[in-house]
Short mmCIF file of C-alpha atoms in Angstrom, two decimals:
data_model
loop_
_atom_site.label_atom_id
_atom_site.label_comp_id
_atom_site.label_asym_id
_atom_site.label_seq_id
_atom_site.Cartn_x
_atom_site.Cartn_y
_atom_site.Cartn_z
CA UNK P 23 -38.68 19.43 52.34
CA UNK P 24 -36.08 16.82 51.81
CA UNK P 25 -32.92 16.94 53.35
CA UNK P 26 -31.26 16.50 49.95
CA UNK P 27 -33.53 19.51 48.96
CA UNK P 28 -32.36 21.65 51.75
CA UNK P 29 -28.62 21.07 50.90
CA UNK P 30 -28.93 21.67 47.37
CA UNK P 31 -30.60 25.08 47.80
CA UNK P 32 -28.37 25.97 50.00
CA UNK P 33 -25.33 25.13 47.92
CA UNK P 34 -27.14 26.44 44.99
CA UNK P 35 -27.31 29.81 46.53
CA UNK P 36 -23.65 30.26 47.75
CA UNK P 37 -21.34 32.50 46.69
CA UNK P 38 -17.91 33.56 47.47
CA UNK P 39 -18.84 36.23 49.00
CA UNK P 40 -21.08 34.19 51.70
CA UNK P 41 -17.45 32.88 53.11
CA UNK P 42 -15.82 34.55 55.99
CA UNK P 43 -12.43 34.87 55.01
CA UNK P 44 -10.51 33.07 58.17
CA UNK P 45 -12.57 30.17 56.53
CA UNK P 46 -11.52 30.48 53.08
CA UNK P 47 -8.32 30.83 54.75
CA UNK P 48 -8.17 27.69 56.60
CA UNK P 49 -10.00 26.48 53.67
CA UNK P 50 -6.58 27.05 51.75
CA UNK P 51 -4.19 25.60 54.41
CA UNK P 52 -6.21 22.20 54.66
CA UNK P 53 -5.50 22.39 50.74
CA UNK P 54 -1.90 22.80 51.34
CA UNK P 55 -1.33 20.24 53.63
CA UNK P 56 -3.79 17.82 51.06
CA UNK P 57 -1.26 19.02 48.52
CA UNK P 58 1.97 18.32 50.10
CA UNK P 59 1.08 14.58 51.19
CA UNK P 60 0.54 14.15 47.60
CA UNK P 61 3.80 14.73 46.36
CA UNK P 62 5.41 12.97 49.51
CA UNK P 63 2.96 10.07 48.40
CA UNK P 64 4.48 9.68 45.04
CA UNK P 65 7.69 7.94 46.16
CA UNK P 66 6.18 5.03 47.38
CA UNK P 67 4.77 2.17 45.69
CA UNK P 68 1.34 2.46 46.02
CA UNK P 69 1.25 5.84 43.89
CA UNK P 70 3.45 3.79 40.99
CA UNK P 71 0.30 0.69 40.97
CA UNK P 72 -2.54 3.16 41.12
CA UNK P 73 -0.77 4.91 37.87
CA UNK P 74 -0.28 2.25 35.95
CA UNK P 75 -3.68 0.82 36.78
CA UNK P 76 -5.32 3.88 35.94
CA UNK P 77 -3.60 4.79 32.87
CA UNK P 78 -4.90 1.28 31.06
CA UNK P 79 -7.79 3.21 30.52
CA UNK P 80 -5.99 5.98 28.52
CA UNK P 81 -4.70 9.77 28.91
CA UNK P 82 -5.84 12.75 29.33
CA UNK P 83 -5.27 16.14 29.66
CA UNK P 84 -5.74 16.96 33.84
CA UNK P 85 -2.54 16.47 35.65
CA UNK P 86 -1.85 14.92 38.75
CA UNK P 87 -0.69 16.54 41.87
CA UNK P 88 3.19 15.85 41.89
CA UNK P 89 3.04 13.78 38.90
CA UNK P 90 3.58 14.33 35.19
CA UNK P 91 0.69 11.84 34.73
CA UNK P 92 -2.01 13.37 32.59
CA UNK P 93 -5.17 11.84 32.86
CA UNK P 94 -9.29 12.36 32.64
CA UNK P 95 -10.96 13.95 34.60
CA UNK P 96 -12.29 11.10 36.51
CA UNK P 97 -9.01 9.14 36.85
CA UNK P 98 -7.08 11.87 37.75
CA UNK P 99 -9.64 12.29 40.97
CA UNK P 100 -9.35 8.34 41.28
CA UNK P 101 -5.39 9.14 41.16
CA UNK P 102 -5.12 12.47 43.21
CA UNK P 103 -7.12 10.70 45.61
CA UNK P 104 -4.94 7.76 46.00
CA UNK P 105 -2.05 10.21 47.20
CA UNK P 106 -3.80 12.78 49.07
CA UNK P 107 -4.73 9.45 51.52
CA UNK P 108 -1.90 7.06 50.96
CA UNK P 109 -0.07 8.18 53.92
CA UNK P 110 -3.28 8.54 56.24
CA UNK P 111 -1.42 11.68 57.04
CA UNK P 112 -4.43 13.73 55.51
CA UNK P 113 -6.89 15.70 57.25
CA UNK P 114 -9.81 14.56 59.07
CA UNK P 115 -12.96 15.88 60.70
CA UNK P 116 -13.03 14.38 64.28
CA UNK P 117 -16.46 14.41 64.75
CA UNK P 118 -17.22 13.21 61.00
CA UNK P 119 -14.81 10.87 61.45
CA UNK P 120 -13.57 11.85 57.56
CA UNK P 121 -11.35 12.60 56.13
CA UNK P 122 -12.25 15.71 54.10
CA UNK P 123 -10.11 16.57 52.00
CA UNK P 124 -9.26 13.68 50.30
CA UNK P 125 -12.12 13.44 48.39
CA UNK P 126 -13.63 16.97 48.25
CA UNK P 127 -10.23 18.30 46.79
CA UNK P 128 -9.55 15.36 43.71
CA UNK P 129 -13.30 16.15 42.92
CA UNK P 130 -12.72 20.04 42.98
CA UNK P 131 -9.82 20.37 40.95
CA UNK P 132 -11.43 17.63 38.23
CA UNK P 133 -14.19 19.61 38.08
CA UNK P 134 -12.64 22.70 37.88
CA UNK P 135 -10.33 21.90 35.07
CA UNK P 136 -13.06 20.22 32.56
CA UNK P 137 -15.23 23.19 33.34
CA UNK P 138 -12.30 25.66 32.45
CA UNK P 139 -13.62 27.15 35.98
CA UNK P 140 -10.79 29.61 37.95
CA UNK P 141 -9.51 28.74 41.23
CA UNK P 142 -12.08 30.70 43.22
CA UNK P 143 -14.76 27.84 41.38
CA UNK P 144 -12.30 25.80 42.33
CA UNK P 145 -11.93 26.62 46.20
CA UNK P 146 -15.44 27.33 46.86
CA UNK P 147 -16.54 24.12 45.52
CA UNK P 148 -13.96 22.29 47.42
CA UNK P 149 -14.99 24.23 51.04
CA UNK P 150 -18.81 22.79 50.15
CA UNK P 151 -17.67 19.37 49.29
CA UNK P 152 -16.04 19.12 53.23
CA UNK P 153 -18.90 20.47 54.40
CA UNK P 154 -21.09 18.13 53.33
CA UNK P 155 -18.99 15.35 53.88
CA UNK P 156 -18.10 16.20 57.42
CA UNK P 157 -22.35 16.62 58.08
CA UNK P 158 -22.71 12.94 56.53
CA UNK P 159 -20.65 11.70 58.78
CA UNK P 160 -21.87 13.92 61.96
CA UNK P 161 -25.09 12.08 61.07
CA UNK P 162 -24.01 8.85 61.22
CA UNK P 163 -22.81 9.42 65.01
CA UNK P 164 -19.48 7.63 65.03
CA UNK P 165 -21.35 4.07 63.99
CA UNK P 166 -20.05 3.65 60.19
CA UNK P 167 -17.19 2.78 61.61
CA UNK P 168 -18.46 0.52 64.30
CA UNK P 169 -20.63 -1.57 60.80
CA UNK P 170 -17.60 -1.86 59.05
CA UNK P 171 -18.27 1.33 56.59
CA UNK P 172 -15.31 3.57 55.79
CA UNK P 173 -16.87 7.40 55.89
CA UNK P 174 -14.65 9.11 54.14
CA UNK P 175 -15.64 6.66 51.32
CA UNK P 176 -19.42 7.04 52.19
CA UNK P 177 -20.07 10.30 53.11
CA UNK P 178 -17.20 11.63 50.88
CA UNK P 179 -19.06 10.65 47.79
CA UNK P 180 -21.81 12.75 48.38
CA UNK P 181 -19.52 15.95 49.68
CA UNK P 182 -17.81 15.42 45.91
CA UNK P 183 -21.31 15.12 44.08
CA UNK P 184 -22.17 18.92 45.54
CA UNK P 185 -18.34 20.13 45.01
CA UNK P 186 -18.48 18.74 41.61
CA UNK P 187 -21.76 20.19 41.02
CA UNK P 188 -21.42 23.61 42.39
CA UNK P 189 -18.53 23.61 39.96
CA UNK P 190 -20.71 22.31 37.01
CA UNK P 191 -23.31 25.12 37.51
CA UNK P 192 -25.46 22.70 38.20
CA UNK P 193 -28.93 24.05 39.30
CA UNK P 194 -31.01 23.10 42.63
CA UNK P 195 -32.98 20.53 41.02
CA UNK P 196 -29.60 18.45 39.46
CA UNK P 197 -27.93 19.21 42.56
CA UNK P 198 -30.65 17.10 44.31
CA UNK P 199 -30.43 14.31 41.83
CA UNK P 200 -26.83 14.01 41.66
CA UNK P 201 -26.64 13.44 45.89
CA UNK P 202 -29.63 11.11 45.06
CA UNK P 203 -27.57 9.60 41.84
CA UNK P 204 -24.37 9.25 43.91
CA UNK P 205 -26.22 7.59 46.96
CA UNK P 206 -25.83 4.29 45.05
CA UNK P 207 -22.18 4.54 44.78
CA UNK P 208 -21.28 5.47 48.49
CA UNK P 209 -19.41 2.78 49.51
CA UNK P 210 -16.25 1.60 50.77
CA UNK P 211 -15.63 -1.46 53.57
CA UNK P 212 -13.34 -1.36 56.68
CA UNK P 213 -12.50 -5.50 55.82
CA UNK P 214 -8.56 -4.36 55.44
CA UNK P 215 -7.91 -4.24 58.52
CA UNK P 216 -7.91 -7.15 58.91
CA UNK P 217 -5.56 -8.31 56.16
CA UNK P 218 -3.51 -4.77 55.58
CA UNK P 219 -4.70 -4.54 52.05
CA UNK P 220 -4.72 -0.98 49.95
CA UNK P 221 -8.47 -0.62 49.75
CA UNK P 222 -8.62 2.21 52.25
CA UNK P 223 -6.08 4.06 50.28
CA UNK P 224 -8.26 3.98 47.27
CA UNK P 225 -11.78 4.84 48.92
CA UNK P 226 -11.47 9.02 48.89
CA UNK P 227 -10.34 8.80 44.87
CA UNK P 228 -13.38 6.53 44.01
CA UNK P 229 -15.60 8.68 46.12
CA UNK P 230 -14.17 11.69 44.28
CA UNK P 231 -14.89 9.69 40.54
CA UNK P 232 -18.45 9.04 41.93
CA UNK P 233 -19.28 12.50 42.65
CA UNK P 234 -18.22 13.29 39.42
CA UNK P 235 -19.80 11.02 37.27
CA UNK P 236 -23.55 11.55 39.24
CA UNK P 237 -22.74 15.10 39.15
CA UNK P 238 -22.57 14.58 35.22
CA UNK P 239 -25.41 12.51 34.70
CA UNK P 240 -27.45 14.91 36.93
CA UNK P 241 -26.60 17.60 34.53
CA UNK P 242 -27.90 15.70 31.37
CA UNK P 243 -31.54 15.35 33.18
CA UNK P 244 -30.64 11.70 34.79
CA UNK P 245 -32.89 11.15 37.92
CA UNK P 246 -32.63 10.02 41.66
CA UNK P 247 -33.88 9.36 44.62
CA UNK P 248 -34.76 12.80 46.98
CA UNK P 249 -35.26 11.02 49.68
CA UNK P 250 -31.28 9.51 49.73
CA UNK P 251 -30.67 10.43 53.51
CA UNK P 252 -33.64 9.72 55.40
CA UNK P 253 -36.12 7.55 52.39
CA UNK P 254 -36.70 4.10 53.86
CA UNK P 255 -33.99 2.50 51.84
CA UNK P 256 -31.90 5.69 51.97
CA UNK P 257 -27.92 6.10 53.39
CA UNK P 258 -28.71 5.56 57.00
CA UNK P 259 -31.41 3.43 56.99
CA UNK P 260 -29.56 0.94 54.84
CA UNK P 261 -25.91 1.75 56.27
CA UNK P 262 -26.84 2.25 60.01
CA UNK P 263 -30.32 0.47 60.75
CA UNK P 264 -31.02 0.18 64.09
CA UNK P 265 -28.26 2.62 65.35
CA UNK P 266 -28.83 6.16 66.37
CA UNK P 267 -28.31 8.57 63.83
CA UNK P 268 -29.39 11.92 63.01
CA UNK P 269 -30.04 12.49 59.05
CA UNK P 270 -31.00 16.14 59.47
CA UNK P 271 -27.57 17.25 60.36
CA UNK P 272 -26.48 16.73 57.22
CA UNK P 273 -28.15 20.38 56.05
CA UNK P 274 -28.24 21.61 59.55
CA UNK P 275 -26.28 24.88 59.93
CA UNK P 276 -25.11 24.32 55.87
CA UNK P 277 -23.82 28.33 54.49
CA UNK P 278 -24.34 29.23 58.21
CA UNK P 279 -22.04 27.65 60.72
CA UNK P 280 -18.87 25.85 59.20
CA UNK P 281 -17.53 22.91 59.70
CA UNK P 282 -14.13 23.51 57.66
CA UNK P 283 -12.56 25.32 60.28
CA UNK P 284 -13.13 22.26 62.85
CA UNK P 285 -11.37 20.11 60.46
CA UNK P 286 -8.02 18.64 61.93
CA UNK P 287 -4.65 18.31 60.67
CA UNK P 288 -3.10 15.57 61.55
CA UNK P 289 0.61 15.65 63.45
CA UNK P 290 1.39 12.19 63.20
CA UNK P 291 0.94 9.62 60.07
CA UNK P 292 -1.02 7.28 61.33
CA UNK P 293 -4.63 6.39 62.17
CA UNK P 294 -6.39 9.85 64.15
CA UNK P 295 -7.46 7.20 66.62
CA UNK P 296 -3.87 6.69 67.77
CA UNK P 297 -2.78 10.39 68.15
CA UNK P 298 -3.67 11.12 71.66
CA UNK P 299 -1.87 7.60 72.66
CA UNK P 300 1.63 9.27 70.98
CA UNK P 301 1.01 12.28 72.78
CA UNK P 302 0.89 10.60 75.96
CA UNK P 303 3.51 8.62 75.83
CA UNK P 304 5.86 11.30 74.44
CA UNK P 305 5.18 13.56 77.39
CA UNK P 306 5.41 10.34 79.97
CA UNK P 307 8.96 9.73 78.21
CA UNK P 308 9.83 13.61 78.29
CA UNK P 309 8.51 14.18 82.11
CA UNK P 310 9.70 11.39 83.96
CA UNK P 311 12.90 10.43 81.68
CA UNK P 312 11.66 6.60 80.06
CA UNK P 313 13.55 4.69 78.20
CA UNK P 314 12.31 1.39 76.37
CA UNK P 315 14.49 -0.48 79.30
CA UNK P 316 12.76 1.00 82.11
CA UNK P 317 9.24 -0.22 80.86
CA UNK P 318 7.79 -3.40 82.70
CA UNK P 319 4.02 -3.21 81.18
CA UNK P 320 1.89 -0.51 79.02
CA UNK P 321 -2.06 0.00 79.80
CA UNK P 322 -3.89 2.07 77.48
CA UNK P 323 -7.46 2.80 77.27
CA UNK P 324 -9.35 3.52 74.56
CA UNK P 325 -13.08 3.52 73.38
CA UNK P 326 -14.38 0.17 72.03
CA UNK P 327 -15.24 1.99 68.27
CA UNK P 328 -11.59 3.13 67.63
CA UNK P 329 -10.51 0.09 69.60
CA UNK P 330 -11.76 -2.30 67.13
CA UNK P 331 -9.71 -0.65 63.75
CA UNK P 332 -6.32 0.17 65.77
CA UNK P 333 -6.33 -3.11 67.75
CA UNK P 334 -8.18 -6.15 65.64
CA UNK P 335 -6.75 -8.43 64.76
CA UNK P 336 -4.39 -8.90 67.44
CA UNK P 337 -2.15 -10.66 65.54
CA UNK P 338 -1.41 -7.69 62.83
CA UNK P 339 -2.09 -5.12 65.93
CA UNK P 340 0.88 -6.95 68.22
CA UNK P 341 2.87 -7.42 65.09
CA UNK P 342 2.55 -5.18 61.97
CA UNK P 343 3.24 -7.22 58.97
CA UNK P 344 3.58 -4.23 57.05
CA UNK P 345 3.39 -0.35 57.16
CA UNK P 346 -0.48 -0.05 56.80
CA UNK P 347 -0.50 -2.72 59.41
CA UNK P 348 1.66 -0.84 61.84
CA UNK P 349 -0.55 2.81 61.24
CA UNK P 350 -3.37 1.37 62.24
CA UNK P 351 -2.10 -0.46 65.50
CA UNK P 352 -2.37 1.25 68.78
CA UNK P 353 0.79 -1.37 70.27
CA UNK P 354 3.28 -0.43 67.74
CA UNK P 355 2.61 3.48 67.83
CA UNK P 356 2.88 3.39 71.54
CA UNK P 357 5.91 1.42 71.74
CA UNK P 358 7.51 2.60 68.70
CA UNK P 359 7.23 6.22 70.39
CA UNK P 360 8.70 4.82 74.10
CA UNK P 361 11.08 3.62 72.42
CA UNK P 362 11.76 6.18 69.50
CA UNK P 363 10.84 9.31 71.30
CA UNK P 364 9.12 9.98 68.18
CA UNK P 365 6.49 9.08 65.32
CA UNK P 366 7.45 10.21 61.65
CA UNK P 367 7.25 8.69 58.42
CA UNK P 368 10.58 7.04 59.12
CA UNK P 369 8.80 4.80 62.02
CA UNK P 370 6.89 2.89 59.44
CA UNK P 371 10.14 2.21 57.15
CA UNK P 372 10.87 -1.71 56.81
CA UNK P 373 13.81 -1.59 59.10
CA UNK P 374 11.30 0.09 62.01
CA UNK P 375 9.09 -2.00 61.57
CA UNK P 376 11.45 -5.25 62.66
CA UNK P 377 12.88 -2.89 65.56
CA UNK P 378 13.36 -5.75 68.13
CA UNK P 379 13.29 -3.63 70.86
CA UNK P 380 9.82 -1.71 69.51
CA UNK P 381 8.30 -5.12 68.85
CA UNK P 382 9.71 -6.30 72.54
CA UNK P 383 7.95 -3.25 74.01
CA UNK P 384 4.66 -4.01 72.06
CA UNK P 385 4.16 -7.03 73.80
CA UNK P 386 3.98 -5.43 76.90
CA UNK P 387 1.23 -3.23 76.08
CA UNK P 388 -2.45 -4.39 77.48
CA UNK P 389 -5.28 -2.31 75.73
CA UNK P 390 -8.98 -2.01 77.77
CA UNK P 391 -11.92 -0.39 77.31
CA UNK P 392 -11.80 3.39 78.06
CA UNK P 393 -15.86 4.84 79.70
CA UNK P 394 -14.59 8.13 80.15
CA UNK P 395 -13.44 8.77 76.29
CA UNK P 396 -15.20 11.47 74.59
CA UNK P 397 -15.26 9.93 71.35
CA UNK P 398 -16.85 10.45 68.69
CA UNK P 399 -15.89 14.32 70.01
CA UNK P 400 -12.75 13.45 70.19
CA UNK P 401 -10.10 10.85 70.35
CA UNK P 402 -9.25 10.64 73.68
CA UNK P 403 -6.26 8.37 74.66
CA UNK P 404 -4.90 7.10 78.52
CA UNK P 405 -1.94 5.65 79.43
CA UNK P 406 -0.53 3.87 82.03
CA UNK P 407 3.48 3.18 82.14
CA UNK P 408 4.50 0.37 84.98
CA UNK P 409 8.09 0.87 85.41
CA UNK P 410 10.37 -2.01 85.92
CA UNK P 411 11.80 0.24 89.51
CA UNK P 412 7.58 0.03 90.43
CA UNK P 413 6.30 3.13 89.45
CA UNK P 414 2.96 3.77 87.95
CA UNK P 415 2.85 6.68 85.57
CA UNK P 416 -0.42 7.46 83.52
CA UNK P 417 -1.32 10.63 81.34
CA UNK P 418 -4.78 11.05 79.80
CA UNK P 419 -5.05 13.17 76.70
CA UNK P 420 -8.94 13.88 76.33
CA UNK P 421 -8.85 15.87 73.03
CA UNK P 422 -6.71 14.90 70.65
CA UNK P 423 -4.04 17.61 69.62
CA UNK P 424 -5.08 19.26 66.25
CA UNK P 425 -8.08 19.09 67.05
CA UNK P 426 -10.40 22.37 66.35
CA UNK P 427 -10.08 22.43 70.71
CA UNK P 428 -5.73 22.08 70.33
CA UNK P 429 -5.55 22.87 66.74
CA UNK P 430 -2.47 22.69 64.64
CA UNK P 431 -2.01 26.31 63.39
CA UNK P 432 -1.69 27.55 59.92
CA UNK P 433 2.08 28.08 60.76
CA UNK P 434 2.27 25.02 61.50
CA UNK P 435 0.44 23.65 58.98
CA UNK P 436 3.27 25.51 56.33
CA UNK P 437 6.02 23.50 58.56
CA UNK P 438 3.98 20.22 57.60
CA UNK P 439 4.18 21.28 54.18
CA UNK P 440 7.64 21.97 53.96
CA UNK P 441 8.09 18.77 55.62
CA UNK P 442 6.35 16.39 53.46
CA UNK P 443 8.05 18.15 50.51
CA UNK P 444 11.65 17.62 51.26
CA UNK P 445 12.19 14.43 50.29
CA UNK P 446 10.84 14.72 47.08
CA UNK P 447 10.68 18.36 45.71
CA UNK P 448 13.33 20.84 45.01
CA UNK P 449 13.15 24.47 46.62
CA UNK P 450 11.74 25.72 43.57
CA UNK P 451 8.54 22.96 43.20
CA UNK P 452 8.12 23.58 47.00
CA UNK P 453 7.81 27.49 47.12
CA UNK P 454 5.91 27.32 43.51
CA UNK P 455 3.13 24.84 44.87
CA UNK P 456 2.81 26.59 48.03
CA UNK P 457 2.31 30.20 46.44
CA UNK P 458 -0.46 28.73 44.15
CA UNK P 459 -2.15 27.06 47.02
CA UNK P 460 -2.12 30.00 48.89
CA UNK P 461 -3.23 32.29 46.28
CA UNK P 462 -6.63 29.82 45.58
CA UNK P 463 -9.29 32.51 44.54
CA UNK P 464 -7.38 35.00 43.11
CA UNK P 465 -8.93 34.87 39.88
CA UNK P 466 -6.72 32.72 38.19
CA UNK P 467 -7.30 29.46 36.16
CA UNK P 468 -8.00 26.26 37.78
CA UNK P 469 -5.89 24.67 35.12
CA UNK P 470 -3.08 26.96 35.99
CA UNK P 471 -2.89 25.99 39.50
CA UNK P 472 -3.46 22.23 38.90
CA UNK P 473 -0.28 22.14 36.11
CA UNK P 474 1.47 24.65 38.68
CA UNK P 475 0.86 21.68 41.65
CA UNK P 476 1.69 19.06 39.36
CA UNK P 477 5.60 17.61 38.98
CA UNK P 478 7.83 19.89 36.54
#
């Protein structure tokens, strides 16, 4: 049996009641957090472009989360997409190397709302769409990344095709064509990293629209190609040839063991490959009392996957010409956080960003490769501090914190929330959204709770 076969009888089959409820649970907080980056990602420019862009094509009638943008159903997915991810503060499944939610969630609630479906549609598709993306990207064993391919992109277009399906009603048989149908639009390239361009920001959207659109044509008796994972010119024979990959994960353990739960949320905003490396240096700074001043030089040590997206090209790693830049470089988090004794939004701010002292510090850093990292299982991040008196401090975080090992809790998750609303929502918005995304499979509408996450 093929392994699109396997997943699509197995999503075919589930129903709410096959969820444990600590997973529809976390299920909901991952939404929440998803929820809240969105509105903190409308105030910045990015949001504005993607808008306007978007709404050349015409209106619609699904709003946007923390917009009073009203679009189709496929923009607003391109849209909701675009602000879930904008801050790379999202969610992301370590091992997948995805980031989950971004995708699965714009498709969901799209879905949902053309299919006049109610929020427990809504939630359950969403929960199938991550775990389907996060076995995609198991599969690929950390190397989409290593060719250049972004997998929240890839492997989130075929998490949206079953969430969008599921939603649909679509049967076993169109469930296997639309992963099949979406197969040819799983895509998305790593190439602005090296220029700081906004591609990434748009990859989970389009993956989203792409799920969407082959779950549709699936529907209406289109065709395509079983064989998508493991065929001869399927994902990861095309994607990852040569490179050791393991296509059957992607049903292994799918209704059975879940992956949602493992799914972590993220405590800083910048690239999960970093996180560890703040972490260190925040508890070198706490323990032994650092200041930028008393730094002479900065090892760190980090796997040579990770190491090529948060430290190539040196020049925009050494010297972030702009925010994007400076959340994907390893030197400026590090430093910034010596320096800052912190990492929060307001670190990648214009006037951080030409810190002389951060930038000062960032050219002391030396990055080599790390042989005891456990990535892909985690992003593991050492540190070595060379004080300017001649002490030698170092600090190894193994697992990252959030983490499904150090996980952020749902508590804390709320905190995140609240956090990423302030600067944009009044009390009101912010306990309104968070009682709808809490209350996700109560029976109500999946229109309602879209227009109640939307801005007022």
């Amino acid at each position: 049996m093929s392994i699109a076969r396997q997943v699509a009888d197995v999503v075919a089959r589930t129903t709410w009641d096959d969820v444990p409820p600590p997973v529809l649970d976390r299920a909901r907080h991952l939404v929440l957090d998803a929820v809240g980056l969105a509105f903190a990602s409308s105030a910045h420019p990015f949001a504005d472009v993607a808008a306007d862009a978007l709404a050349t094509f015409g209106t619609g009638d699904v709003p946007v989360l923390g917009s009073k943008t009203r679009l189709s159903a496929r923009d607003a997915a391109v849209l909701n997409g675009v602000l879930v991810h904008g801050l790379d503060f999202d969610d992301t499944h370590i091992g997948a190397v995805t980031h989950v939610s971004a995708a699965a969630l714009p498709a969901a609630i799209s879905a949902a709302v053309a299919a006049d479906a109610s929020t427990r549609d809504l939630l359950l598709g969403y929960l199938l769409g991550v775990e389907v993306s996060a076995r995609v990207g198991l599969a690929g064993a950390g190397a989409f990344h290593d060719l250049g391919f972004h997998p929240t992109a890839v492997a989130g277009a075929f998490g949206s095709a079953v969430a969008a399906g599921k939603i649909a009603g679509l049967d076993a048989d169109q469930l296997v064509a639309a992963q099949g149908v979406v197969g040819s639009m799983a895509a998305g390239l790593l190439e602005f990293l090296e220029d700081g361009s906004w591609t990434k920001r748009l990859h989970p959207g389009w993956a989203a629209q792409s799920g969407i659109t082959a779950a549709t044509f699936a529907k209406a008796g289109w065709s395509g190609p079983e064989a998508v994972y493991e065929g001869r010119f399927g994902l990861f024979a095309s994607h990852l040839s040569g490179r050791d990959t393991h296509p059957e994960l992607v049903a292994d353990g799918l209704g059975q063991r879940w992956e949602t739960p493992e799914t972590a949320v993220k405590p800083f905003p910048v690239c999960h490959f970093a996180h560890a490396f703040a972490d260190a240096v925040l508890l070198l700074r706490a323990e032994h009392g650092l200041t930028a001043a008393d730094v002479a030089s900065v090892r760190c040590a980090i796997h040579p996957v990770p190491g090529k997206v948060v430290c190539e090209p040196a020049a925009a790693k050494w010297a972030p010409r702009d925010e994007y830049d400076a959340k994907f470089s390893l030197p400026y988090i590090v430093s910034t956080a010596l320096a800052r004794d912190r990492f929060t939004l307001a670190e990648l701010s214009e006037e951080a960003l030409r810190d002389p002292e951060v930038l000062a510090l960032a050219r002391k850093v030396e990055v080599v490769p790390d042989y005891e990292s456990a990535f892909p299982a985690a992003y593991s991040g050492w540190v070595q501090v060379t004080t300017t008196d001649g002490r030698v401090l170092a600090h190894r975080e193994q697992v990252n914190r959030g983490h499904a090992d150090r996980p952020l809790t749902d508590a804390d998750v709320v905190a995140k929330y609240r956090e990423s609303m302030a600067p944009v929502a009044d009390d009101a918005t912010t306990e309104r959204v968070l009682a709808a995304v809490l209350s996700l499979g109560d029976g109500g509408s999946a229109r309602d709770f879209a227009e109640a996450c939307a801005a007022g």
